[in-house]
XYZ file of C-alpha atoms in Angstrom:
643
model
C 10.393 32.492 -136.157
C 12.963 33.533 -133.635
C 15.261 31.625 -131.735
C 18.621 31.094 -130.278
C 21.337 29.218 -131.151
C 24.379 28.300 -130.121
C 27.281 30.060 -132.339
C 31.227 30.000 -133.213
C 31.955 32.135 -130.158
C 29.711 30.485 -127.656
C 31.382 27.062 -128.819
C 35.039 28.374 -127.962
C 33.630 30.368 -124.816
C 32.521 27.051 -123.285
C 35.538 25.091 -124.506
C 37.762 27.676 -122.468
C 35.518 27.439 -119.710
C 35.510 23.895 -119.037
C 38.989 22.919 -120.685
C 39.693 21.474 -116.823
C 37.059 19.301 -117.087
C 37.677 18.237 -120.852
C 41.528 17.435 -120.359
C 40.340 15.431 -116.559
C 37.722 13.370 -118.768
C 39.966 12.942 -121.188
C 42.968 11.350 -119.133
C 40.803 9.881 -116.854
C 39.315 7.527 -119.724
C 42.680 7.050 -121.136
C 44.298 5.896 -118.576
C 41.202 3.811 -117.573
C 41.782 2.472 -121.489
C 44.885 1.609 -120.823
C 44.608 -0.268 -117.459
C 41.890 -1.919 -118.685
C 44.314 -3.542 -121.523
C 46.407 -4.510 -118.468
C 44.253 -6.369 -116.719
C 42.470 -8.190 -119.834
C 44.452 -11.394 -120.356
C 44.961 -12.843 -124.165
C 42.520 -14.733 -126.009
C 43.242 -17.099 -128.840
C 41.218 -19.418 -131.278
C 41.627 -22.241 -133.017
C 39.026 -24.006 -135.602
C 38.346 -27.160 -136.625
C 35.945 -27.946 -139.824
C 33.433 -31.199 -139.960
C 31.617 -32.417 -143.229
C 28.085 -33.532 -142.684
C 26.609 -35.824 -145.253
C 23.117 -34.481 -146.269
C 20.763 -36.746 -147.275
C 21.544 -38.821 -144.849
C 19.718 -38.860 -141.920
C 21.650 -40.377 -137.904
C 20.620 -43.541 -138.647
C 21.640 -43.611 -142.188
C 19.256 -44.495 -145.554
C 18.679 -47.472 -144.142
C 16.072 -45.704 -142.386
C 14.555 -42.841 -144.023
C 11.769 -45.162 -145.299
C 10.089 -45.486 -141.354
C 11.937 -41.968 -140.016
C 10.713 -38.552 -141.645
C 12.777 -35.663 -140.648
C 11.457 -32.204 -141.870
C 13.789 -30.165 -139.801
C 17.393 -28.835 -140.957
C 19.656 -31.362 -140.020
C 22.734 -28.946 -140.503
C 20.728 -26.604 -137.728
C 19.843 -29.122 -135.824
C 23.984 -31.067 -135.652
C 25.205 -27.081 -135.420
C 23.381 -27.432 -131.685
C 24.448 -30.977 -130.922
C 28.059 -30.123 -131.140
C 27.895 -28.453 -128.039
C 25.097 -30.392 -126.625
C 26.100 -31.802 -122.733
C 26.923 -35.559 -124.062
C 29.310 -34.528 -126.539
C 31.160 -31.585 -124.097
C 31.105 -34.564 -121.081
C 32.840 -37.349 -123.653
C 35.620 -34.000 -124.631
C 36.091 -33.331 -121.197
C 36.757 -37.242 -120.007
C 38.850 -37.002 -123.793
C 41.110 -34.311 -122.856
C 41.364 -35.891 -118.786
C 39.492 -33.189 -117.296
C 36.878 -35.370 -116.014
C 36.946 -39.516 -114.453
C 35.025 -41.853 -112.874
C 34.942 -40.762 -109.891
C 34.601 -37.487 -110.802
C 31.444 -35.851 -108.820
C 28.000 -34.434 -110.487
C 28.431 -30.902 -109.088
C 32.134 -30.723 -110.772
C 30.947 -32.730 -113.829
C 28.100 -30.109 -114.814
C 30.515 -26.784 -113.795
C 33.669 -28.564 -115.725
C 30.792 -29.289 -119.073
C 29.419 -25.611 -118.621
C 32.429 -24.237 -118.969
C 33.796 -25.958 -121.998
C 30.672 -25.335 -123.539
C 31.400 -21.905 -122.674
C 34.375 -22.112 -124.322
C 33.279 -23.807 -127.639
C 31.009 -21.955 -130.559
C 29.795 -23.893 -133.264
C 27.815 -22.436 -136.023
C 27.322 -23.396 -139.843
C 29.515 -22.439 -142.983
C 26.862 -20.734 -145.213
C 25.664 -22.183 -148.334
C 27.781 -25.863 -147.941
C 26.701 -28.637 -145.454
C 30.400 -27.760 -143.523
C 29.868 -26.618 -139.245
C 32.833 -24.938 -137.994
C 33.802 -25.148 -134.461
C 35.698 -22.481 -132.572
C 37.208 -22.911 -129.286
C 38.512 -19.887 -127.062
C 40.871 -19.995 -123.928
C 44.070 -18.211 -123.431
C 46.472 -21.004 -123.656
C 47.269 -21.826 -127.454
C 47.857 -25.496 -127.335
C 45.127 -26.356 -125.042
C 42.744 -24.380 -127.587
C 43.958 -26.315 -130.749
C 43.131 -29.736 -128.781
C 39.775 -28.470 -127.630
C 38.651 -28.058 -131.108
C 39.713 -31.030 -132.489
C 38.497 -33.205 -129.490
C 35.225 -31.464 -129.947
C 35.398 -32.149 -133.909
C 36.466 -36.147 -132.734
C 33.969 -36.866 -130.270
C 31.283 -35.369 -132.360
C 32.442 -37.720 -135.439
C 32.311 -40.779 -132.883
C 29.078 -39.885 -131.114
C 27.876 -39.274 -134.560
C 29.046 -43.026 -135.676
C 27.420 -44.277 -131.868
C 23.735 -42.669 -132.659
C 23.809 -44.220 -135.845
C 24.291 -47.594 -134.941
C 21.966 -47.426 -132.018
C 19.292 -46.412 -134.732
C 20.177 -49.263 -137.283
C 20.080 -51.673 -134.003
C 16.484 -50.081 -133.520
C 15.207 -50.505 -137.501
C 16.832 -53.901 -137.112
C 14.889 -55.065 -134.190
C 11.399 -53.233 -135.351
C 11.865 -55.062 -138.678
C 12.548 -58.634 -137.031
C 9.054 -57.699 -135.161
C 7.093 -57.125 -138.010
C 8.476 -60.387 -139.400
C 7.167 -62.412 -136.510
C 4.184 -60.783 -136.821
C 3.221 -60.984 -140.134
C 4.818 -65.383 -140.156
C 2.027 -65.563 -137.944
C -1.076 -64.024 -140.097
C 0.224 -65.179 -142.930
C 0.893 -69.095 -141.562
C -3.058 -68.154 -140.285
C -4.033 -67.449 -143.944
C -2.137 -70.216 -145.414
C -4.154 -72.467 -143.195
C -7.954 -70.985 -143.916
C -7.143 -71.322 -147.560
C -6.274 -75.090 -147.600
C -9.405 -75.720 -145.931
C -11.549 -75.490 -148.552
C -9.092 -78.498 -150.421
C -11.339 -79.826 -152.732
C -13.896 -76.528 -152.801
C -12.091 -74.099 -153.787
C -12.464 -75.459 -157.362
C -16.116 -75.303 -157.667
C -16.348 -71.678 -156.273
C -16.230 -68.507 -159.019
C -13.773 -66.514 -158.028
C -13.668 -63.223 -160.560
C -10.092 -63.332 -161.067
C -9.260 -60.206 -162.422
C -11.734 -58.682 -159.535
C -9.779 -60.476 -156.944
C -6.124 -59.440 -158.508
C -6.331 -55.979 -158.448
C -7.945 -55.571 -155.482
C -4.687 -57.639 -154.160
C -2.574 -55.121 -155.615
C -4.102 -52.596 -154.521
C -3.870 -53.963 -150.921
C -0.361 -53.927 -151.337
C 0.462 -50.559 -152.559
C -2.011 -49.386 -149.599
C 0.216 -51.135 -147.297
C 3.481 -50.017 -148.525
C 2.057 -46.456 -148.615
C 0.798 -46.273 -145.541
C 4.311 -46.562 -144.186
C 5.224 -43.457 -145.029
C 2.000 -41.416 -145.259
C -0.947 -40.542 -143.132
C -4.543 -41.930 -143.480
C -5.711 -38.155 -144.901
C -3.058 -38.449 -147.541
C -4.730 -37.724 -150.725
C -2.649 -41.013 -152.368
C -4.310 -43.156 -149.280
C -7.875 -41.975 -149.536
C -7.872 -43.001 -153.613
C -6.617 -45.982 -153.020
C -8.958 -46.846 -149.923
C -11.948 -45.641 -152.483
C -10.477 -48.053 -155.778
C -10.425 -50.943 -153.243
C -14.095 -50.566 -151.946
C -15.327 -50.009 -155.816
C -13.914 -53.294 -156.784
C -15.286 -54.742 -153.445
C -18.906 -53.535 -154.304
C -18.459 -55.842 -157.469
C -17.898 -58.697 -155.444
C -21.650 -58.238 -153.614
C -23.395 -61.053 -155.882
C -20.993 -63.314 -155.219
C -21.567 -66.314 -152.781
C -20.457 -65.725 -149.079
C -17.873 -68.777 -149.324
C -16.752 -66.911 -152.626
C -16.179 -63.629 -151.172
C -14.354 -65.548 -147.955
C -12.180 -67.154 -150.409
C -11.327 -64.433 -152.621
C -10.159 -62.041 -149.332
C -8.120 -65.106 -148.296
C -6.670 -65.436 -150.871
C -5.882 -61.546 -150.866
C -4.693 -61.525 -147.610
C -1.772 -64.985 -148.393
C -1.029 -62.594 -151.667
C -0.609 -59.113 -149.810
C 1.494 -61.034 -146.731
C 3.472 -63.480 -149.253
C 5.069 -60.148 -150.746
C 5.104 -58.227 -147.059
C 7.203 -60.942 -146.059
C 9.707 -61.148 -148.670
C 10.159 -57.361 -148.385
C 10.630 -57.310 -145.193
C 13.429 -60.450 -145.332
C 15.210 -57.726 -147.633
C 15.239 -55.024 -145.215
C 15.811 -57.131 -142.382
C 19.103 -58.222 -144.153
C 20.270 -54.404 -145.554
C 19.664 -53.503 -141.602
C 22.584 -56.234 -140.327
C 25.015 -55.005 -142.794
C 23.822 -51.574 -142.148
C 24.673 -52.394 -138.201
C 27.732 -54.095 -138.871
C 29.511 -50.922 -141.017
C 31.397 -48.487 -138.965
C 31.320 -45.403 -141.316
C 30.384 -42.430 -140.073
C 27.469 -39.732 -141.969
C 30.593 -36.912 -140.521
C 33.999 -36.263 -141.680
C 36.821 -33.812 -140.394
C 37.685 -31.826 -142.629
C 40.138 -29.122 -141.520
C 41.823 -29.897 -137.702
C 42.903 -27.024 -135.673
C 46.085 -25.915 -135.900
C 48.444 -24.114 -133.276
C 47.357 -19.968 -132.961
C 49.949 -18.057 -133.286
C 48.946 -14.783 -132.195
C 45.987 -13.241 -130.311
C 42.399 -12.180 -131.468
C 41.736 -10.139 -128.083
C 42.311 -7.817 -127.364
C 43.101 -5.550 -129.755
C 45.353 -2.360 -128.371
C 45.215 -0.425 -130.914
C 41.895 -0.513 -131.476
C 41.135 -0.457 -127.974
C 43.831 3.102 -127.138
C 42.428 4.836 -130.450
C 38.801 3.699 -129.130
C 39.830 5.300 -125.844
C 41.452 8.696 -127.142
C 38.116 9.303 -128.708
C 35.872 8.148 -125.994
C 37.692 10.515 -124.176
C 37.143 13.232 -126.051
C 33.344 13.035 -126.403
C 32.936 12.574 -123.015
C 35.012 15.228 -122.334
C 33.584 17.808 -124.272
C 29.615 15.721 -123.278
C 30.531 16.610 -120.335
C 31.494 20.136 -120.589
C 28.418 20.901 -122.120
C 25.823 19.195 -119.731
C 27.834 21.137 -116.679
C 26.822 24.281 -119.042
C 23.115 23.459 -119.474
C 22.645 22.873 -116.154
C 25.156 25.934 -114.886
C 22.714 28.297 -113.269
C 25.225 31.394 -113.111
C 23.541 34.576 -113.267
C 24.813 36.750 -111.669
C 22.958 39.783 -111.317
C 19.550 41.011 -112.098
C 20.867 43.124 -115.189
C 22.649 39.978 -116.358
C 19.257 38.588 -116.401
C 18.107 40.813 -118.435
C 20.683 41.374 -120.908
C 20.457 37.211 -121.578
C 16.742 37.174 -122.263
C 15.994 40.860 -123.292
C 13.162 41.503 -120.990
C 12.454 43.624 -117.622
C 12.976 41.341 -114.503
C 9.491 42.201 -112.732
C 10.709 41.321 -108.921
C 13.092 39.465 -107.257
C 11.287 36.866 -105.161
C 12.990 35.709 -101.456
C 12.518 32.141 -100.590
C 9.566 31.509 -98.299
C 10.775 28.388 -96.922
C 14.247 30.512 -95.647
C 11.817 32.644 -94.174
C 10.180 29.693 -92.164
C 13.013 28.240 -90.967
C 14.310 31.656 -89.758
C 11.550 32.313 -88.073
C 8.876 29.001 -87.004
C 5.983 31.191 -85.679
C 2.517 32.046 -86.082
C 0.302 29.568 -87.684
C 3.259 27.187 -88.853
C 4.652 26.915 -85.097
C 1.648 25.341 -84.260
C 1.628 23.098 -87.336
C 5.306 22.710 -86.118
C 4.499 21.559 -82.615
C 1.195 19.321 -84.099
C 4.064 17.120 -85.041
C 2.420 13.892 -83.589
C -1.308 15.120 -83.465
C -2.407 15.486 -86.748
C -1.907 12.856 -89.167
C 0.950 13.301 -91.855
C -1.710 14.144 -94.874
C -3.452 16.566 -92.936
C -0.304 18.295 -91.666
C 0.965 18.052 -95.223
C -2.353 19.935 -96.711
C -1.901 22.743 -93.893
C 1.478 23.468 -94.562
C 1.338 23.577 -98.378
C -1.978 26.190 -98.160
C -0.089 28.303 -95.420
C 3.101 28.296 -97.962
C 1.238 29.244 -100.979
C -0.741 31.659 -98.961
C 1.897 32.766 -97.108
C 1.649 36.875 -97.799
C -2.263 36.319 -96.327
C -0.673 35.695 -92.878
C 2.186 37.426 -93.421
C 1.198 40.568 -95.676
C 4.323 42.943 -94.295
C 7.491 39.791 -94.712
C 9.818 40.144 -97.342
C 7.749 38.359 -99.726
C 5.191 40.705 -99.515
C 7.324 43.296 -100.178
C 8.635 41.483 -102.984
C 5.042 41.435 -104.995
C 4.073 44.828 -104.212
C 7.697 45.491 -106.053
C 6.171 43.724 -108.864
C 2.719 45.313 -108.739
C 4.214 47.740 -109.372
C 6.154 47.009 -112.204
C 3.183 45.420 -114.245
C 1.297 48.586 -114.041
C -1.421 47.060 -114.814
C -4.428 49.730 -116.612
C -7.766 48.893 -118.341
C -5.821 47.883 -121.074
C -3.054 45.645 -119.184
C -4.911 43.927 -116.682
C -5.111 39.812 -118.361
C -1.879 37.793 -117.794
C -1.173 34.309 -118.156
C 1.631 33.282 -115.797
C 4.065 30.176 -116.683
C 7.734 28.703 -116.536
C 10.027 27.111 -118.306
C 9.999 24.081 -116.620
C 8.086 22.471 -113.713
C 8.487 23.093 -110.138
C 9.710 26.255 -110.795
C 6.821 28.498 -108.369
C 4.694 30.048 -110.956
C 0.900 28.293 -108.789
C 2.755 29.522 -105.679
C 3.483 33.481 -107.607
C -0.069 33.348 -109.259
C -2.011 32.745 -105.690
C 0.511 35.219 -104.223
C 0.429 37.978 -106.383
C -3.443 38.025 -106.631
C -3.571 38.001 -102.979
C -0.901 41.360 -103.286
C -2.988 43.102 -106.013
C -6.106 42.109 -103.573
C -4.870 43.804 -100.125
C -3.933 46.761 -102.700
C -7.595 47.265 -103.022
C -8.205 45.442 -106.499
C -10.658 43.475 -107.605
C -8.114 39.829 -108.574
C -9.436 37.112 -109.964
C -7.884 33.900 -110.035
C -7.909 31.383 -112.981
C -7.156 27.446 -113.070
C -5.903 27.068 -116.047
C -3.906 24.215 -115.497
C -5.962 21.320 -116.438
C -3.138 18.520 -115.232
C -2.527 19.596 -112.102
C -4.136 22.444 -110.342
C -3.968 23.959 -107.118
C -5.318 27.087 -106.826
C -8.594 25.796 -105.522
C -7.518 23.644 -102.914
C -4.798 26.614 -101.644
C -8.089 28.439 -101.145
C -9.712 25.082 -99.156
C -12.408 24.556 -102.267
C -12.369 21.429 -103.969
C -12.238 21.404 -107.933
C -15.856 20.666 -108.569
C -17.022 22.492 -111.853
C -15.245 25.277 -113.408
C -13.050 26.015 -116.462
C -13.432 22.801 -118.383
C -17.174 22.868 -117.762
C -17.611 26.335 -119.255
C -15.247 25.958 -122.266
C -17.046 22.863 -123.291
C -20.339 24.736 -123.491
C -22.131 23.174 -119.955
C -22.010 26.704 -117.587
C -22.153 29.740 -118.173
C -19.652 32.683 -116.741
C -21.844 33.276 -114.012
C -21.917 30.176 -112.313
C -17.840 29.111 -112.159
C -17.283 32.765 -110.570
C -16.019 32.072 -106.956
C -16.662 34.363 -104.483
C -14.790 34.966 -100.512
C -18.270 33.502 -99.396
C -17.212 30.154 -101.417
C -14.070 30.159 -99.470
C -15.663 30.688 -95.791
C -17.965 28.177 -96.673
C -15.096 25.734 -97.691
C -12.404 24.562 -95.646
C -10.919 27.963 -94.450
C -13.697 29.042 -92.838
C -15.304 32.209 -91.603
C -12.811 32.805 -89.038
C -10.126 32.462 -90.963
C -11.727 34.781 -93.856
C -12.630 37.991 -91.697
C -8.771 37.589 -89.713
C -6.933 39.748 -93.032
C -8.390 42.347 -95.069
C -7.863 42.631 -98.912
C -9.565 38.336 -99.357
C -12.697 39.913 -99.886
C -11.247 41.049 -103.056
C -10.126 37.755 -104.175
C -12.146 35.030 -106.230
C -11.689 32.336 -108.337
C -12.135 30.155 -111.013
C -11.470 26.087 -110.003
C -10.278 23.853 -113.520
C -13.608 21.392 -113.302
C -12.697 18.389 -114.556
C -9.564 16.783 -115.658
C -10.065 16.502 -119.344
C -8.715 13.759 -121.029
C -7.211 16.385 -123.854
C -6.354 19.622 -122.521
C -5.492 20.869 -125.659
C -8.559 20.693 -127.131
C -10.687 21.865 -124.516
C -7.822 25.298 -124.542
C -8.301 25.369 -127.930
C -12.583 26.478 -127.041
C -13.733 29.875 -128.924
C -15.028 30.124 -124.925
C -11.671 31.235 -123.559
C -12.180 34.268 -125.657
C -15.423 34.601 -124.344
C -14.386 34.138 -120.930
C -11.363 36.922 -120.766
C -13.559 39.491 -122.277
C -16.290 38.785 -119.592
C -13.935 38.976 -116.439
C -12.781 42.514 -117.764
C -15.836 43.753 -116.994
C -15.767 42.659 -113.448
C -12.460 42.785 -112.201
C -9.430 45.023 -112.710
C -6.584 42.255 -112.372
C -7.079 38.464 -113.960
C -4.180 36.100 -113.692
C -4.623 32.443 -115.756
C -2.219 29.396 -114.058
C -0.889 27.920 -116.985
C 1.112 24.520 -117.317
C 5.211 24.936 -117.633
C 5.131 25.939 -121.985
C 7.973 24.192 -122.828
C 6.937 20.354 -122.039
C 3.421 21.118 -122.920
C 1.568 23.199 -125.190
C -1.400 24.809 -123.206
C 0.611 27.552 -122.293
C 0.959 28.536 -126.257
C -2.789 28.799 -126.561
C -3.389 30.346 -123.939
C -0.559 33.436 -124.744
C -2.039 35.250 -127.651
C -5.709 35.540 -126.361
C -3.780 37.306 -123.214
C -2.975 41.107 -122.431
C 0.776 39.946 -121.266
C 3.018 37.217 -120.066
C 4.368 36.390 -117.041
C 7.567 34.122 -116.860
C 8.418 32.506 -113.954
C 12.026 31.484 -112.983
C 14.008 29.826 -110.409
C 18.327 30.539 -110.045
C 19.786 27.514 -109.787
C 16.747 24.927 -111.037
C 16.634 25.572 -114.990
C 18.766 26.626 -117.035
C 19.548 29.545 -118.667
C 19.197 28.135 -122.255
C 15.710 27.138 -121.066
C 14.674 30.220 -120.059
C 15.782 32.125 -123.641
C 13.961 28.997 -125.310
C 10.733 29.954 -123.323
C 10.654 33.255 -124.411
C 11.172 32.564 -127.755
C 8.862 29.980 -127.637
C 6.050 33.214 -126.395
C 7.154 35.407 -128.307
C 6.421 32.602 -131.483
C 2.820 32.673 -130.608
C 2.684 37.012 -131.330
C 1.700 37.471 -127.192
C 3.754 39.871 -125.600
C 5.859 39.029 -122.878
C 5.014 41.579 -119.457
C 8.937 40.521 -117.571
C 10.755 37.532 -115.621
C 9.836 37.096 -111.628
C 13.117 35.102 -110.030
C 11.197 33.216 -107.680
C 12.835 31.683 -104.456
C 15.806 33.142 -104.061
C 18.049 32.336 -101.009
C 20.178 33.750 -99.500
C 23.149 32.777 -100.282
C 22.658 33.311 -103.716
C 23.921 36.670 -103.188
C 24.983 36.957 -106.892
C 21.180 37.631 -107.741
C 21.278 40.525 -105.206
C 24.167 42.517 -106.088
C 22.038 45.035 -108.003
C 19.672 46.449 -104.452
C 21.909 45.618 -102.177
C 20.237 48.127 -100.137
C 17.391 47.387 -100.154
C 17.125 43.984 -98.876
C 19.565 44.627 -96.204
C 16.974 47.426 -95.554
C 13.835 45.154 -95.496
C 15.657 42.083 -93.483
C 16.520 44.806 -90.588
C 13.431 46.575 -90.904
C 11.642 42.732 -90.372
C 13.365 42.324 -87.828
C 13.011 45.457 -85.888
C 9.184 44.530 -85.808
C 9.558 41.414 -84.085
C 12.081 42.313 -81.720
C 8.844 45.412 -80.730
C 6.521 42.568 -80.813
C 8.401 40.017 -78.628
C 8.590 43.108 -75.912
C 4.839 44.011 -76.058
C 4.290 40.454 -75.275
C 6.913 40.239 -72.361
C 5.525 43.351 -71.213
């Protein structure tokens, strides 16, 4: 497949042409790097490490039978190191805060310290590394050590607090248990002499007592849905079922005896735990210990001047080269028509002056009326009318330079029965391809050729709107097999019934030779619609009725529609606007057209403004003559109106 690639000579040319851009970007980036380094303060780091005794909670081994924590202790402790309480105590320890400091200032100081300190877990260990950063090495060292010391102290305080809580909890449980035990013993004592006469199934009752005690112990650790809890409850239920044959006194006596035994064992266990809690509360041993204190840093960690300069040099070269290629890509400097033909190796069909430049030079006719109506008409109505006026410029100005340019294009196309179906596209959007289709069609219609305009841009159609018609049914419905050929072709009578009206249609000759096919309903997948076999049938049927068929297509580079249409047409016309699209895009569009097997008829250079003189150097006399001719015509019309 044909393609255009940059060779070594192209790179050398770009480097030589843009050498000052590359050097300038390099100098600016390197200078900015040096300036940035000179403005940055030196940053020091100091680190201390603390060890967490894993396997213990903050409350210690004492409360593990009450509190169960399934989370990662090390990750939690890492977050606590930078927590607000620790940092507030660090600030007070370093003298940054006092008891009289206002709350707003406290929050500010604590936030600053949190930004200076980082804590992370050393992998595969139970050690936390505390790192402090700052501009003063001594302050950094003191901060790292202060955080570690305060963290150890806070850990010990928290441990003591939880131990006191555990002791209070056990004491409360003992008090309640003592009341229950006293009541049970009093009830058991009330049986007196009758106790000997009551038949008790000793083995069953003892087993029930044993299971109930075990159930009470497990309930401190597990929930009601735990398998062991469920199993014990079922065993107790089964044993109690065996006591149904006993008398009421026997059952009640057995229950009371079980309750006394269970409460005695629980009471003894809680007494033991209470003593352990008292011992733990009296201990001053923390679960956290300092492993390595921070030392005074001797060298800053930032900025790394050597690395920064190296990065600046490399970045300067990269930015300079990238900027050179960017400017080269955006450079529209194609000097003359011959330059265009030499670059893309296809003929230039014509050079079209800017319609807007002509409108700015002479605000007259319908355009003058629209210009004066500014406040009367709504903005939307004014926009639509002006858009239509620009699209149909040669219809309203058949003797303009634009009309002459398109007559020249018509002559260069050499339209014949074997070469009359064209698809008009562009390399990118907004290069004026749709305006070129309409203007070329009107020009050819004014010369007597029966012309058909097909709105094959199924994404942003605008041909029907330019002639005052609504989109309605058209090409999409035909390609999908919903309509036949006669049902989609719109003639001048349809235009007269549209927004243009009969008076507008009758003003100028040649428009009766124009027919068009609107886009119809916009499909979800235009590519699939255009790949229909009926497209070839449409081309063949239109050949019989028209002298010229022009297909309006989306841009070829971003969208695949033109690539599908091109092989089925006699030739392709490429519209190119100087200054909008880079020549590399024009080259790529040509390569893509040729890769489909289609024939490229030539290029229309569109929207050439007077200041783009270089493109007109090839034919200066032609443009000078046409401008003088138009000027003389305007003066004659003005003189006749004054007379």
